[in-house]
Amino acid sequence: MTALHLAVALDGAGWHPAAWRSPAARPRDLFAATYWKSLVAEAERGRLDFVTFNDSLTLQSADHFAPDQRTDQVRGRLDATLIAARVAPASDRIGLVPVATATHTEPFHVSKAIATLDYVSTGRAGVQIRSGGLAGEPALFGRREFPALSAEALQSPQIQQLITERFDETADFIEVIRRLWDSWEDDAEIRDAATGRFIDRDKLHYIDFKGRWFSVRGPSITPRPPQGQPLVTVLGHGLVPYRLAARQADVLFVTPQDAAHGRQILDEVRGETDATGRGEQLLVFADLLVFLDADAGAAAARKARLDEWDGAELFSDAQIFTGTPVALADRIQELGELGFDGVRLRPGVLPADLTVLVESVVPELGRRGLFQPRYDRPTLRDRLGFARPASRYLLANGSAR
Amino acid sequence: MTGPRKQIVLGAYLGGVNHHTVWSDPAAGSQIAFSSFKHVARTAERGKFDFFFLAEGLVLRERLGRIFDQDVIGRPDTLTVLAALADVTDHLGLVATLNSTFNEPFELARQLASLDHLSGGRAGWNIVTSSDAFTGANFRRGGFLRREDRYVRAQEFLAIARRLWNSWADDDVVADQQSGRFLRRPDAGAFAFAGQQFEVSGRFSVPRSPQGQPVILQAGVSPEGRDFAAGGGPDAIFSPYWTLAEAQPFYRDIQQRAAAHGRPPGSVKILPSGAFVLGDTEADAIERHHEITREQISGRGAQILLETVWNRDLSGYDPDGPLPDVDPEPEAPLVIQGRARLHQNVFETVARWRAIAEENDYSLRQLAIHEFGHAEFVGTPTQIADRLDSFVQNDGSDGFILGSHLTPGGLDEFVDRVVPLLQERGSLRAEYEGTTLRDNLGLPAPASPATRAAG
Ligand SMILES: Cc1cc2nc3c(=O)[nH]c(=O)nc-3n(C[C@H](O)[C@H](O)[C@H](O)COP(=O)(O)O)c2cc1C
C-alpha cells in the first residue's frame, strides 16, 4: 500500500462543543493570532500535509436549522482565510486550507484572496469551498430568499431540487475562481523597457463566464499564483457533492462510518469521476473525529465528561474515534486498505488531541510506512503529488504561438 | 507657536498600480511578492509610521477595449495581504481600501473585525464607492448602481457595519470554564437593519475586536463627501490640497462641520496623500525629480494620460508636438476604462491646459509631465521635514500618506533621512505609545455597548 496523506481540521477549541471546558483548552485565546499560530506550528512539527480552518458565515448553533440561545458553547469565529493569511509568514512548509463559502459571496473576491494566500505562503494555499447553508445565511445578506428549513422539509423533492441547484451554482463558482487563477499566464509580466510594456497583454485572458446565477468577465487583478492552481477541496456527504468534487475539486473529504460505508462511498465517488474522466486527479480523504490518550479508557472517559458537560452525546457527521494512538493507526491503516488517499483528523479538543496526534500517531504511521512526510517539496500541490498545471488559456492558444 | 507641537500622522502606501511607479528602474522590485509588502511595512514601522495603506482597483484598466499594458498592473487581495503583514509588524496600523458597492456589509464587517482581532487592534478601512458597469462585470451585482444610490448604499453599508461591530459588548465572551458559561447573554451579535439598499438580519459572528471598531477613513471632498466625513463618523479623510492657502480653509471647514455634529476637536484627521523625492541639495532633488517624471511618463504614456480627459484616441499626435487641436469628446464611449475620473469639466481642463502649454511653450508630453508627473515633496531632507512639519503645525493637515516612485525600497530613504529630523523637532514619536491604530492616532476607543436590554 502506498503512503497516505494526513491533514488536520482546526475549529475553535476542538470539534466537541464542550471542548472549550477541558482543562487542556485555551478558550480565552480563540480569537487571538497566537492561538492559531501555535496550532499550526504544532501541526507543522508533525509534518502534516495541510491544515484546514473551519468556517461558516452564520454564528455556530446547536440547532441545525436556526440560531440557538445557548450560552454554554463556543460562539464566534474569525474569518478563516484571514487566519490562514495571518499564520502564513509564521509557518514554512504546511499547507493552509481555509473554508470559504460560495452562494452569497463573490467568486472574484474569493479567487484573489486565495491567490494572495498562495503568494504570502509561497505556494501552500488551498481552499475548502462550502455551498452556503440555507438556514440563516440568506438573511445576513438580504439578497436572496430560500425557504425555511426543517428536518422533514429537507426530504421534500422541492428542497432536494434546490440543494442540487445550489451545488450546481457552487460548481460554477469554482469554475470561475479557477479560470481567474488561469487568467494571467505565468510569464505575463515582461517589464520590457524597450517597448514600454509592463505586461504582454496577449497573455492575459478574459474569462467571459456566463452562467445561470452570475457572470464574471475577468481577468483577475491578481497575477497567477505560485502554484498556478491552489488546492481546491470540498466536503461531501452524498452523490450531489461527490459529483461537484468529481467535476471541480482536487481533494474530497468524506465521512465513512465503517468499512462497508467507506467502500460504498469510494464506489460512488469512482462512478462520478469515471463520468468526468478526472479519476486520478481527485484525492479522497476520510474524516475522523478523534479523542486520543495513551490509555483507551482515558480517552473514552474524557469524551464522556465532555458529553456530560454539554448535556448530550456528541453528534458528528464524521465517525468518532476514542482510543490509543496505536488503535487510531490501525483504523487509518484500514482506511488506506479500503482505497482512501488520505485522512483528515478532527481533534476533539485542541490543542490536546493534536499534540498526541503529532507525538504518537504520526511516528506510529511512519513506522508502518503509512505516512511519509514530503517536506522536501515546497508547494502543497507537489506534496500531494499533483503537477503544476499550465494555464488553460495557454493550452487553448498553444498552437497559435 | 505656543503649546505642544501637533504630532504628524504618517501613513505609507506601496507604490502600486499607476504611472507613478518607475518599474524600469534597476532597483524596482515586485509589486506582488509578499517580500515587497513586508519590506515597505517594516520600513514604515521602523520610521514609527501610524499605518500602512493599500489602495484598491477591482478591474484591469483598458484602452480602446484592450488591457492597458504600459503601467504596473497586478495586485493582491487587500485584506489577505494585510493579515499576513500583521505577522511581520507589531505596531503598524493596517488600512484597507475597500469598495462599498461590490461588497456586502456582513461579509466585509466580518473580515475587518477578524483583521482587527488578528492584528491586535490595528485594522482600518478606507471606504470607496467607485461603481461603473465596467467594474461591475466582475461581480454578481453588476454595474447598475446610479451615482446617487452609491452614496445611499455607502451610508447604509457603514451604518450596518457599525451596528454589527456594536452587536457584541466587550465582555460578552466570558469563557468561564468552571461555570460553563461561554457567552454572557444568549443574543450576543443579534442585529436587524432595513433601509433603501439593504434588508439584513441575523447574528454577527465575530466578538468585539480590540479596537471596538476599525478606524474608518474616507476619500472625497464634495459637499456630500464633507458632510459624510464630518457627521457620518469617519476618523480620517483624504484631502487633495497641497498649498496652505487651499488646505487651511478645508481643514477649518471639516473641523467646523464635525463640531456641528457634536464631535470633539481632532476627531477627524485630515491626510493628504503624495509622493516625495529627496536629494542631497535642492538642485539634486529637482534634477532627480525631472528624471523620475521622464521615466514615469513616456511619449506614449503622455498621449494616454491626456486621453483620460480628451476621451479620444490621441495616438496620432506627436508627443513632442503641440497639444491636440481638437475638442474633448466626453459623451463618446470611454477610451480609457477602469481609471477614476478626476476631471469633472473636461472642457475647462483642456482650456486650462492650453493656457499652461502656451505660457511655458510645453509640448504634449511636457504638459502631461507637468500635470501628472509631480511628486508633492521635492527637496533635501531638511526642506522636506520643514515643509511637512510647518504644514501640520499650521493646520494644513494632521499628517500625510506617503509613497515613492520605487517599489519596495523607496521609503527607506525617507525613514533614514527625514524621520530623524521630524523626531528631533518633537513632531513625530520616537516610540509607539500604545498598541492599537486608534492609540497611534490619538483617537478614543468607541464605547462598548452595554447589554441590548440596557441600550
Ligand atoms: C486619495 C484618494 C484615494 C482613493 N483611492 C481609491 C482606491 O484605492 N480605489 C478606488 O476605487 N477609489 C479610490 N478613490 C476614489 C474615491 O473613493 C471616489 O470614488 C472618487 O473620489 C470619486 O468620487 P465620486 O464618484 O463621488 O466623484 C480615491 C480617492 C482619493 C481622493
PDB file of C-alpha atoms in Angstrom, chain A residues 141, chain B residues 79 98-100 103-114 125 157 161 165 204:
ATOM      1  CA  PHE A 141     -27.012  39.228   3.001  1.00  0.00           C
TER       2      PHE A 141
ATOM      3  CA  LEU B  79      -7.354  42.027   3.356  1.00  0.00           C
ATOM      4  CA  LEU B  98     -12.454  48.515   0.197  1.00  0.00           C
ATOM      5  CA  ASN B  99     -15.363  49.289  -2.034  1.00  0.00           C
ATOM      6  CA  SER B 100     -18.878  49.512  -0.627  1.00  0.00           C
ATOM      7  CA  ASN B 103     -19.026  44.015  -1.274  1.00  0.00           C
ATOM      8  CA  GLU B 104     -21.715  43.043   1.221  1.00  0.00           C
ATOM      9  CA  PRO B 105     -21.763  44.625   4.678  1.00  0.00           C
ATOM     10  CA  PHE B 106     -21.992  41.402   6.667  1.00  0.00           C
ATOM     11  CA  GLU B 107     -19.047  39.847   4.890  1.00  0.00           C
ATOM     12  CA  LEU B 108     -16.838  42.927   4.961  1.00  0.00           C
ATOM     13  CA  ALA B 109     -17.645  43.805   8.575  1.00  0.00           C
ATOM     14  CA  ARG B 110     -16.741  40.258   9.495  1.00  0.00           C
ATOM     15  CA  GLN B 111     -13.438  40.390   7.627  1.00  0.00           C
ATOM     16  CA  LEU B 112     -12.480  43.749   9.091  1.00  0.00           C
ATOM     17  CA  ALA B 113     -13.348  42.646  12.625  1.00  0.00           C
ATOM     18  CA  SER B 114     -11.305  39.482  12.026  1.00  0.00           C
ATOM     19  CA  TRP B 125     -10.924  50.773   6.444  1.00  0.00           C
ATOM     20  CA  PHE B 157     -23.210  49.974   4.412  1.00  0.00           C
ATOM     21  CA  ALA B 161     -21.044  47.566   9.669  1.00  0.00           C
ATOM     22  CA  TRP B 165     -19.395  45.762  15.375  1.00  0.00           C
ATOM     23  CA  PHE B 204     -22.900  38.714  13.752  1.00  0.00           C
TER      24      PHE B 204
END
